Amino acid sequence: MRIGNVQLETPLIQAPMAGFSGYAFREMIRLCGGCGLTTTEMVNARSFIQIEKNLRHSPPRLWGIPTETRPVAVQIWDNVPENLAEVGRVLAQIWNVSVVDINFGCPSPTVAQRSQSGSYLLDFPDQVEKIVRLTVEACAPTPVTVKMRLGTKPNRITACEVAQAAESAGAAAVYVHGRTAAQGYSGTANWDEIAKVKAVLKNIPLVGNGDIRTVDDALNRLNNYPVDGIMIGRGCLGKPWIFRDIALAMGLTVESEIADANRLELVRRHFELTLESLNERDAVVNMRKIVCRYADGMPNSHDFRNAIAKVETKAEFLSLCEQFFTETTAF
Ligand SMILES: Cc1cc2nc3c(=O)[nH]c(=O)nc-3n(C[C@H](O)[C@H](O)[C@H](O)COP(=O)(O)O)c2cc1C
């Protein structure tokens, strides 16, 4: 799959996830292999401009981006076209990110209601078009993508209009999460609605997103829906190897630097990578929630969760992980 001038090795994309898809997470996914594109969590364009102006350094949410392995996408949100274009320009022209992604899907009150951004804009395809056009001009030739939900609510499904607006403004791909904003994460993602978007796109890829948790889910969506690629969010939390498993099941060749690692080794590596950007205390706090995802579905994970919530130091963290994860394998 191609996104503008970026050729992806696989049509499998890691979804942006606030609080999770930081540098260490993206690096773990790259090390496992199989993922065509990793993505940062969303960053507000206005605050990016403030931070750059006042502090002359990048927002903490973008730690790693200037130097980490490409391809990598940075997701930004706002409702002022000039803010998004200005940040897109810095990301594309100075930081050389591979893809600039704009968020038109976030339903959180802070983003959608208070800031009239994210999913709020799904009711305003004209504004989407304006935002995308200005950002595309500022980023060229770096591709700009659009991530959206189906619409704001069940009786306001606007994905087709928004996707058309985005393509005509120069977007290089659209990612559609098959829920409305009003749904939050309840119910299931509606892939039939995602599929309808394909019919209105002329040249750019459609990437479907929502509820892909297993290799079978991924193959099912790729084989039965008219999507060019799939995006995975919660399904890769604590499972950075899922992209590799899917790519192998698709018959693709995958390079993996840690193919034989067991789950404990992956957790250790994830922790070491986290320590590159955070001090010990903050890294432990950050890893508490991440390691619980690695423990999902394992026997006694409930007790492990309770215990890990109390650890304070690197030594305590590793010792508890060593007791819990021994004997288990990742793949
Ligand atoms: C913890 C969490 C944080 C998220 N943060 C973002 C975000 O920053 N930007 C965004 O576009 N979507 C965000 N999402 C939505 C996901 O990208 C994705 O669209 C959604 O989870 C559905 O896909 P999934 O079923 O594969 O998880 C977030 C989802 C979760 C669970």
Tab-separated table of N, CA and C in Angstrom, residues 104-242:
chain	number	residue	atom	x	y	z
A	104	PHE	N	-9.862	13.657	12.974
A	104	PHE	CA	-11.262	14.071	12.862
A	104	PHE	C	-12.144	13.014	13.538
A	105	GLY	N	-11.603	12.383	14.586
A	105	GLY	CA	-12.364	11.291	15.186
A	105	GLY	C	-12.505	11.364	16.686
A	106	CYS	N	-11.653	12.168	17.341
A	106	CYS	CA	-11.664	12.118	18.812
A	106	CYS	C	-12.988	12.631	19.374
A	107	PRO	N	-13.672	11.800	20.205
A	107	PRO	CA	-14.964	12.207	20.754
A	107	PRO	C	-14.865	12.808	22.164
A	108	SER	N	-13.646	12.951	22.707
A	108	SER	CA	-13.545	13.369	24.113
A	108	SER	C	-14.083	14.795	24.261
A	109	PRO	N	-14.747	15.094	25.386
A	109	PRO	CA	-15.352	16.421	25.568
A	109	PRO	C	-14.338	17.557	25.391
A	110	THR	N	-13.119	17.342	25.848
A	110	THR	CA	-12.116	18.419	25.747
A	110	THR	C	-11.830	18.761	24.292
A	111	VAL	N	-11.733	17.730	23.477
A	111	VAL	CA	-11.374	17.953	22.072
A	111	VAL	C	-12.623	18.303	21.255
A	112	ALA	N	-13.666	17.470	21.365
A	112	ALA	CA	-14.820	17.621	20.477
A	112	ALA	C	-15.716	18.791	20.902
A	113	GLN	N	-16.022	18.883	22.208
A	113	GLN	CA	-16.962	19.933	22.612
A	113	GLN	C	-16.255	21.245	22.922
A	114	ARG	N	-15.286	21.181	23.838
A	114	ARG	CA	-14.645	22.440	24.255
A	114	ARG	C	-13.839	23.075	23.135
A	115	SER	N	-13.155	22.235	22.342
A	115	SER	CA	-12.277	22.804	21.303
A	115	SER	C	-12.867	22.692	19.898
A	116	GLN	N	-14.079	22.152	19.795
A	116	GLN	CA	-14.746	22.013	18.488
A	116	GLN	C	-13.784	21.458	17.432
A	117	SER	N	-13.091	20.408	17.834
A	117	SER	CA	-12.113	19.753	16.946
A	117	SER	C	-12.408	18.256	16.929
A	118	GLY	N	-11.513	17.477	16.355
A	118	GLY	CA	-11.698	16.024	16.331
A	118	GLY	C	-13.026	15.665	15.684
A	119	SER	N	-13.821	14.817	16.349
A	119	SER	CA	-15.063	14.318	15.739
A	119	SER	C	-16.090	15.429	15.510
A	120	TYR	N	-15.995	16.517	16.258
A	120	TYR	CA	-16.934	17.641	16.058
A	120	TYR	C	-16.956	18.055	14.583
A	121	LEU	N	-15.814	18.014	13.932
A	121	LEU	CA	-15.693	18.512	12.555
A	121	LEU	C	-16.335	17.590	11.522
A	122	LEU	N	-16.736	16.376	11.952
A	122	LEU	CA	-17.378	15.452	11.000
A	122	LEU	C	-18.702	16.006	10.482
A	123	ASP	N	-19.291	16.935	11.229
A	123	ASP	CA	-20.536	17.567	10.753
A	123	ASP	C	-20.251	18.711	9.777
A	124	PHE	N	-18.981	18.998	9.537
A	124	PHE	CA	-18.627	20.148	8.704
A	124	PHE	C	-17.598	19.774	7.630
A	125	PRO	N	-18.041	19.002	6.625
A	125	PRO	CA	-17.095	18.579	5.584
A	125	PRO	C	-16.378	19.759	4.896
A	126	ASP	N	-17.057	20.903	4.803
A	126	ASP	CA	-16.394	22.065	4.169
A	126	ASP	C	-15.182	22.523	4.975
A	127	GLN	N	-15.341	22.492	6.305
A	127	GLN	CA	-14.225	22.899	7.164
A	127	GLN	C	-13.091	21.863	7.084
A	128	VAL	N	-13.481	20.580	6.994
A	128	VAL	CA	-12.483	19.523	6.827
A	128	VAL	C	-11.682	19.795	5.549
A	129	GLU	N	-12.398	20.130	4.490
A	129	GLU	CA	-11.737	20.366	3.206
A	129	GLU	C	-10.731	21.527	3.321
A	130	LYS	N	-11.155	22.579	3.996
A	130	LYS	CA	-10.293	23.759	4.155
A	130	LYS	C	-9.019	23.389	4.947
A	131	ILE	N	-9.241	22.665	6.036
A	131	ILE	CA	-8.116	22.261	6.895
A	131	ILE	C	-7.136	21.393	6.108
A	132	VAL	N	-7.697	20.405	5.407
A	132	VAL	CA	-6.822	19.462	4.700
A	132	VAL	C	-6.078	20.193	3.573
A	133	ARG	N	-6.792	21.039	2.840
A	133	ARG	CA	-6.143	21.727	1.704
A	133	ARG	C	-4.941	22.556	2.171
A	134	LEU	N	-5.150	23.328	3.228
A	134	LEU	CA	-4.072	24.204	3.704
A	134	LEU	C	-2.898	23.373	4.243
A	135	THR	N	-3.237	22.281	4.941
A	135	THR	CA	-2.178	21.442	5.525
A	135	THR	C	-1.411	20.710	4.426
A	136	VAL	N	-2.135	20.232	3.427
A	136	VAL	CA	-1.472	19.537	2.311
A	136	VAL	C	-0.489	20.485	1.616
A	137	GLU	N	-0.918	21.714	1.396
A	137	GLU	CA	-0.036	22.693	0.739
A	137	GLU	C	1.219	22.932	1.575
A	138	ALA	N	1.025	23.023	2.900
A	138	ALA	CA	2.151	23.334	3.781
A	138	ALA	C	3.116	22.157	3.916
A	139	CYS	N	2.606	20.940	3.754
A	139	CYS	CA	3.432	19.740	3.998
A	139	CYS	C	4.084	19.197	2.732
A	140	ALA	N	3.569	19.556	1.575
A	140	ALA	CA	4.009	18.927	0.321
A	140	ALA	C	5.533	18.893	0.210
A	141	PRO	N	6.114	17.765	-0.247
A	141	PRO	CA	5.449	16.583	-0.777
A	141	PRO	C	5.104	15.515	0.276
A	142	THR	N	5.281	15.835	1.549
A	142	THR	CA	4.943	14.844	2.588
A	142	THR	C	3.430	14.609	2.597
A	143	PRO	N	2.992	13.347	2.572
A	143	PRO	CA	1.553	13.083	2.535
A	143	PRO	C	0.822	13.436	3.827
A	144	VAL	N	-0.424	13.869	3.648
A	144	VAL	CA	-1.295	14.191	4.785
A	144	VAL	C	-2.457	13.199	4.756
A	145	THR	N	-2.732	12.570	5.881
A	145	THR	CA	-3.830	11.606	5.961
A	145	THR	C	-4.891	12.114	6.929
A	146	VAL	N	-6.050	11.459	6.888
A	146	VAL	CA	-7.181	11.900	7.688
A	146	VAL	C	-7.727	10.695	8.453
A	147	LYS	N	-7.857	10.859	9.766
A	147	LYS	CA	-8.443	9.767	10.554
A	147	LYS	C	-9.785	10.222	11.101
A	148	MET	N	-10.801	9.414	10.852
A	148	MET	CA	-12.155	9.847	11.221
A	148	MET	C	-12.988	8.686	11.789
A	149	ARG	N	-14.122	9.061	12.340
A	149	ARG	CA	-15.149	8.073	12.674
A	149	ARG	C	-16.235	8.136	11.603
A	150	LEU	N	-17.295	7.329	11.765
A	150	LEU	CA	-18.359	7.286	10.748
A	150	LEU	C	-19.146	8.592	10.694
A	151	GLY	N	-19.222	9.271	11.820
A	151	GLY	CA	-20.000	10.502	11.908
A	151	GLY	C	-20.131	10.861	13.371
A	152	THR	N	-20.897	11.907	13.666
A	152	THR	CA	-21.016	12.285	15.079
A	152	THR	C	-22.012	11.388	15.824
A	153	LYS	N	-23.117	11.009	15.141
A	153	LYS	CA	-24.109	10.132	15.785
A	153	LYS	C	-24.807	9.280	14.728
A	154	PRO	N	-25.584	8.271	15.164
A	154	PRO	CA	-26.146	7.323	14.193
A	154	PRO	C	-26.969	7.987	13.089
A	155	ASN	N	-27.678	9.068	13.400
A	155	ASN	CA	-28.451	9.715	12.331
A	155	ASN	C	-27.655	10.816	11.614
A	156	ARG	N	-26.367	10.872	11.888
A	156	ARG	CA	-25.502	11.820	11.170
A	156	ARG	C	-24.216	11.116	10.737
A	157	ILE	N	-24.365	10.151	9.855
A	157	ILE	CA	-23.208	9.428	9.306
A	157	ILE	C	-22.689	10.245	8.114
A	158	THR	N	-21.498	10.765	8.248
A	158	THR	CA	-20.975	11.677	7.213
A	158	THR	C	-19.638	11.202	6.639
A	159	ALA	N	-19.275	9.952	6.936
A	159	ALA	CA	-17.932	9.482	6.536
A	159	ALA	C	-17.690	9.662	5.039
A	160	CYS	N	-18.703	9.384	4.217
A	160	CYS	CA	-18.496	9.499	2.762
A	160	CYS	C	-18.237	10.948	2.358
A	161	GLU	N	-19.037	11.872	2.896
A	161	GLU	CA	-18.848	13.295	2.559
A	161	GLU	C	-17.476	13.779	3.035
A	162	VAL	N	-17.116	13.378	4.253
A	162	VAL	CA	-15.841	13.843	4.809
A	162	VAL	C	-14.666	13.247	4.020
A	163	ALA	N	-14.792	11.982	3.663
A	163	ALA	CA	-13.710	11.340	2.900
A	163	ALA	C	-13.550	12.002	1.530
A	164	GLN	N	-14.688	12.304	0.890
A	164	GLN	CA	-14.644	12.978	-0.411
A	164	GLN	C	-13.998	14.360	-0.290
A	165	ALA	N	-14.400	15.073	0.760
A	165	ALA	CA	-13.831	16.410	0.978
A	165	ALA	C	-12.323	16.296	1.174
A	166	ALA	N	-11.927	15.294	1.942
A	166	ALA	CA	-10.495	15.121	2.227
A	166	ALA	C	-9.728	14.786	0.954
A	167	GLU	N	-10.292	13.875	0.151
A	167	GLU	CA	-9.568	13.507	-1.071
A	167	GLU	C	-9.473	14.707	-2.029
A	168	SER	N	-10.569	15.436	-2.170
A	168	SER	CA	-10.509	16.546	-3.124
A	168	SER	C	-9.556	17.635	-2.631
A	169	ALA	N	-9.304	17.675	-1.334
A	169	ALA	CA	-8.352	18.660	-0.802
A	169	ALA	C	-6.911	18.142	-0.823
A	170	GLY	N	-6.726	16.911	-1.278
A	170	GLY	CA	-5.357	16.414	-1.441
A	170	GLY	C	-4.889	15.401	-0.412
A	171	ALA	N	-5.789	14.885	0.434
A	171	ALA	CA	-5.377	13.863	1.415
A	171	ALA	C	-4.848	12.630	0.689
A	172	ALA	N	-3.901	11.952	1.316
A	172	ALA	CA	-3.254	10.808	0.665
A	172	ALA	C	-3.839	9.469	1.099
A	173	ALA	N	-4.639	9.458	2.146
A	173	ALA	CA	-5.320	8.228	2.598
A	173	ALA	C	-6.353	8.626	3.640
A	174	VAL	N	-7.395	7.806	3.781
A	174	VAL	CA	-8.324	8.024	4.899
A	174	VAL	C	-8.398	6.744	5.738
A	175	TYR	N	-8.409	6.969	7.044
A	175	TYR	CA	-8.572	5.876	8.003
A	175	TYR	C	-9.946	6.060	8.630
A	176	VAL	N	-10.773	5.028	8.578
A	176	VAL	CA	-12.125	5.166	9.137
A	176	VAL	C	-12.345	4.163	10.264
A	177	HIS	N	-12.610	4.697	11.458
A	177	HIS	CA	-13.004	3.869	12.606
A	177	HIS	C	-14.524	3.697	12.522
A	178	GLY	N	-14.981	2.447	12.491
A	178	GLY	CA	-16.384	2.155	12.217
A	178	GLY	C	-17.338	2.378	13.364
A	179	ARG	N	-17.181	3.450	14.110
A	179	ARG	CA	-18.145	3.838	15.140
A	179	ARG	C	-18.450	5.324	14.981
A	180	THR	N	-19.592	5.738	15.522
A	180	THR	CA	-19.851	7.178	15.580
A	180	THR	C	-19.195	7.725	16.846
A	181	ALA	N	-19.076	9.056	16.892
A	181	ALA	CA	-18.497	9.676	18.089
A	181	ALA	C	-19.387	9.396	19.303
A	182	ALA	N	-20.713	9.451	19.088
A	182	ALA	CA	-21.642	9.254	20.203
A	182	ALA	C	-21.488	7.862	20.813
A	183	GLN	N	-21.051	6.930	20.024
A	183	GLN	CA	-20.884	5.544	20.493
A	183	GLN	C	-19.711	5.388	21.448
A	184	GLY	N	-18.749	6.278	21.406
A	184	GLY	CA	-17.519	6.061	22.172
A	184	GLY	C	-16.888	4.761	21.721
A	185	TYR	N	-16.747	3.818	22.681
A	185	TYR	CA	-16.212	2.500	22.324
A	185	TYR	C	-17.254	1.404	22.521
A	186	SER	N	-18.525	1.818	22.665
A	186	SER	CA	-19.547	0.800	22.908
A	186	SER	C	-19.951	0.135	21.595
A	187	GLY	N	-20.666	-0.966	21.719
A	187	GLY	CA	-21.118	-1.688	20.526
A	187	GLY	C	-19.934	-2.212	19.730
A	188	THR	N	-20.179	-2.428	18.453
A	188	THR	CA	-19.084	-2.936	17.615
A	188	THR	C	-18.861	-1.994	16.437
A	189	ALA	N	-17.664	-2.084	15.878
A	189	ALA	CA	-17.349	-1.251	14.713
A	189	ALA	C	-18.154	-1.760	13.517
A	190	ASN	N	-18.742	-0.833	12.764
A	190	ASN	CA	-19.592	-1.214	11.638
A	190	ASN	C	-18.776	-1.179	10.337
A	191	TRP	N	-18.317	-2.368	9.935
A	191	TRP	CA	-17.449	-2.444	8.754
A	191	TRP	C	-18.231	-2.281	7.449
A	192	ASP	N	-19.547	-2.512	7.486
A	192	ASP	CA	-20.336	-2.259	6.269
A	192	ASP	C	-20.359	-0.766	5.968
A	193	GLU	N	-20.426	0.044	7.023
A	193	GLU	CA	-20.387	1.503	6.814
A	193	GLU	C	-18.998	1.943	6.348
A	194	ILE	N	-17.972	1.318	6.914
A	194	ILE	CA	-16.604	1.647	6.454
A	194	ILE	C	-16.508	1.361	4.954
A	195	ALA	N	-17.051	0.212	4.546
A	195	ALA	CA	-16.943	-0.222	3.144
A	195	ALA	C	-17.563	0.786	2.179
A	196	LYS	N	-18.621	1.468	2.640
A	196	LYS	CA	-19.302	2.426	1.749
A	196	LYS	C	-18.368	3.550	1.314
A	197	VAL	N	-17.376	3.843	2.139
A	197	VAL	CA	-16.466	4.954	1.826
A	197	VAL	C	-15.640	4.641	0.576
A	198	LYS	N	-15.357	3.361	0.364
A	198	LYS	CA	-14.533	2.975	-0.787
A	198	LYS	C	-15.140	3.482	-2.099
A	199	ALA	N	-16.493	3.410	-2.160
A	199	ALA	CA	-17.176	3.766	-3.408
A	199	ALA	C	-17.005	5.243	-3.767
A	200	VAL	N	-16.732	6.086	-2.778
A	200	VAL	CA	-16.637	7.521	-3.091
A	200	VAL	C	-15.194	7.992	-3.298
A	201	LEU	N	-14.238	7.131	-2.976
A	201	LEU	CA	-12.831	7.540	-3.147
A	201	LEU	C	-12.393	7.260	-4.581
A	202	LYS	N	-11.618	8.171	-5.160
A	202	LYS	CA	-11.193	7.980	-6.543
A	202	LYS	C	-9.845	7.271	-6.609
A	203	ASN	N	-8.869	7.790	-5.877
A	203	ASN	CA	-7.503	7.260	-6.022
A	203	ASN	C	-6.809	6.867	-4.730
A	204	ILE	N	-7.293	7.362	-3.618
A	204	ILE	CA	-6.489	7.168	-2.404
A	204	ILE	C	-6.956	5.945	-1.609
A	205	PRO	N	-6.044	5.362	-0.829
A	205	PRO	CA	-6.424	4.154	-0.082
A	205	PRO	C	-7.396	4.420	1.066
A	206	LEU	N	-8.229	3.413	1.289
A	206	LEU	CA	-9.128	3.398	2.450
A	206	LEU	C	-8.574	2.390	3.450
A	207	VAL	N	-8.411	2.848	4.672
A	207	VAL	CA	-7.922	1.959	5.735
A	207	VAL	C	-9.039	1.806	6.763
A	208	GLY	N	-9.429	0.566	7.036
A	208	GLY	CA	-10.507	0.300	7.986
A	208	GLY	C	-9.944	0.098	9.383
A	209	ASN	N	-10.731	0.516	10.365
A	209	ASN	CA	-10.265	0.442	11.752
A	209	ASN	C	-11.433	0.122	12.688
A	210	GLY	N	-11.138	-0.745	13.656
A	210	GLY	CA	-12.115	-1.032	14.691
A	210	GLY	C	-12.270	-2.504	14.986
A	211	ASP	N	-11.918	-2.868	16.251
A	211	ASP	CA	-12.189	-4.199	16.790
A	211	ASP	C	-11.368	-5.328	16.178
A	212	ILE	N	-10.227	-5.036	15.611
A	212	ILE	CA	-9.373	-6.133	15.135
A	212	ILE	C	-8.467	-6.553	16.301
A	213	ARG	N	-8.709	-7.764	16.794
A	213	ARG	CA	-7.991	-8.228	17.994
A	213	ARG	C	-7.092	-9.412	17.697
A	214	THR	N	-7.382	-10.127	16.599
A	214	THR	CA	-6.647	-11.366	16.325
A	214	THR	C	-6.230	-11.403	14.853
A	215	VAL	N	-5.379	-12.374	14.541
A	215	VAL	CA	-4.970	-12.579	13.150
A	215	VAL	C	-6.199	-12.891	12.295
A	216	ASP	N	-7.094	-13.718	12.810
A	216	ASP	CA	-8.299	-14.066	12.040
A	216	ASP	C	-9.162	-12.846	11.764
A	217	ASP	N	-9.312	-11.983	12.787
A	217	ASP	CA	-10.084	-10.743	12.569
A	217	ASP	C	-9.463	-9.953	11.419
A	218	ALA	N	-8.138	-9.851	11.432
A	218	ALA	CA	-7.440	-9.045	10.423
A	218	ALA	C	-7.645	-9.629	9.030
A	219	LEU	N	-7.458	-10.938	8.901
A	219	LEU	CA	-7.612	-11.568	7.587
A	219	LEU	C	-9.058	-11.438	7.106
A	220	ASN	N	-9.980	-11.619	8.039
A	220	ASN	CA	-11.396	-11.485	7.689
A	220	ASN	C	-11.697	-10.095	7.120
A	221	ARG	N	-11.210	-9.030	7.788
A	221	ARG	CA	-11.486	-7.665	7.302
A	221	ARG	C	-10.799	-7.431	5.960
A	222	LEU	N	-9.568	-7.882	5.836
A	222	LEU	CA	-8.830	-7.633	4.578
A	222	LEU	C	-9.455	-8.393	3.408
A	223	ASN	N	-9.968	-9.598	3.692
A	223	ASN	CA	-10.493	-10.426	2.597
A	223	ASN	C	-11.942	-10.107	2.242
A	224	ASN	N	-12.702	-9.606	3.205
A	224	ASN	CA	-14.144	-9.468	2.970
A	224	ASN	C	-14.654	-8.039	2.842
A	225	TYR	N	-13.799	-7.081	3.009
A	225	TYR	CA	-14.226	-5.678	2.887
A	225	TYR	C	-13.304	-4.959	1.896
A	226	PRO	N	-13.821	-3.967	1.186
A	226	PRO	CA	-13.023	-3.310	0.152
A	226	PRO	C	-12.052	-2.281	0.732
A	227	VAL	N	-11.214	-2.739	1.639
A	227	VAL	CA	-10.243	-1.815	2.238
A	227	VAL	C	-8.857	-2.115	1.682
A	228	ASP	N	-8.034	-1.067	1.624
A	228	ASP	CA	-6.661	-1.255	1.132
A	228	ASP	C	-5.720	-1.635	2.261
A	229	GLY	N	-6.132	-1.331	3.469
A	229	GLY	CA	-5.294	-1.655	4.623
A	229	GLY	C	-6.144	-1.645	5.876
A	230	ILE	N	-5.527	-2.064	6.972
A	230	ILE	CA	-6.248	-2.045	8.254
A	230	ILE	C	-5.394	-1.335	9.301
A	231	MET	N	-6.084	-0.746	10.265
A	231	MET	CA	-5.404	-0.053	11.364
A	231	MET	C	-5.795	-0.733	12.669
A	232	ILE	N	-4.811	-0.963	13.511
A	232	ILE	CA	-5.074	-1.700	14.759
A	232	ILE	C	-4.681	-0.862	15.964
A	233	GLY	N	-5.597	-0.726	16.902
A	233	GLY	CA	-5.327	0.019	18.122
A	233	GLY	C	-5.214	-0.902	19.316
A	234	ARG	N	-6.350	-1.124	20.006
A	234	ARG	CA	-6.304	-1.899	21.257
A	234	ARG	C	-5.745	-3.291	21.044
A	235	GLY	N	-5.914	-3.823	19.853
A	235	GLY	CA	-5.412	-5.170	19.567
A	235	GLY	C	-3.895	-5.287	19.594
A	236	CYS	N	-3.195	-4.148	19.576
A	236	CYS	CA	-1.723	-4.267	19.665
A	236	CYS	C	-1.192	-3.813	21.020
A	237	LEU	N	-2.088	-3.448	21.943
A	237	LEU	CA	-1.615	-3.081	23.285
A	237	LEU	C	-1.108	-4.346	23.982
A	238	GLY	N	0.136	-4.329	24.397
A	238	GLY	CA	0.723	-5.519	25.014
A	238	GLY	C	0.923	-6.656	24.038
A	239	LYS	N	0.706	-6.417	22.752
A	239	LYS	CA	0.905	-7.458	21.735
A	239	LYS	C	1.608	-6.840	20.524
A	240	PRO	N	2.810	-6.325	20.717
A	240	PRO	CA	3.481	-5.648	19.591
A	240	PRO	C	3.772	-6.604	18.431
A	241	TRP	N	3.664	-7.909	18.712
A	241	TRP	CA	3.957	-8.902	17.676
A	241	TRP	C	2.763	-9.197	16.770
A	242	ILE	N	1.595	-8.583	17.023
A	242	ILE	CA	0.403	-8.946	16.245
A	242	ILE	C	0.567	-8.599	14.757
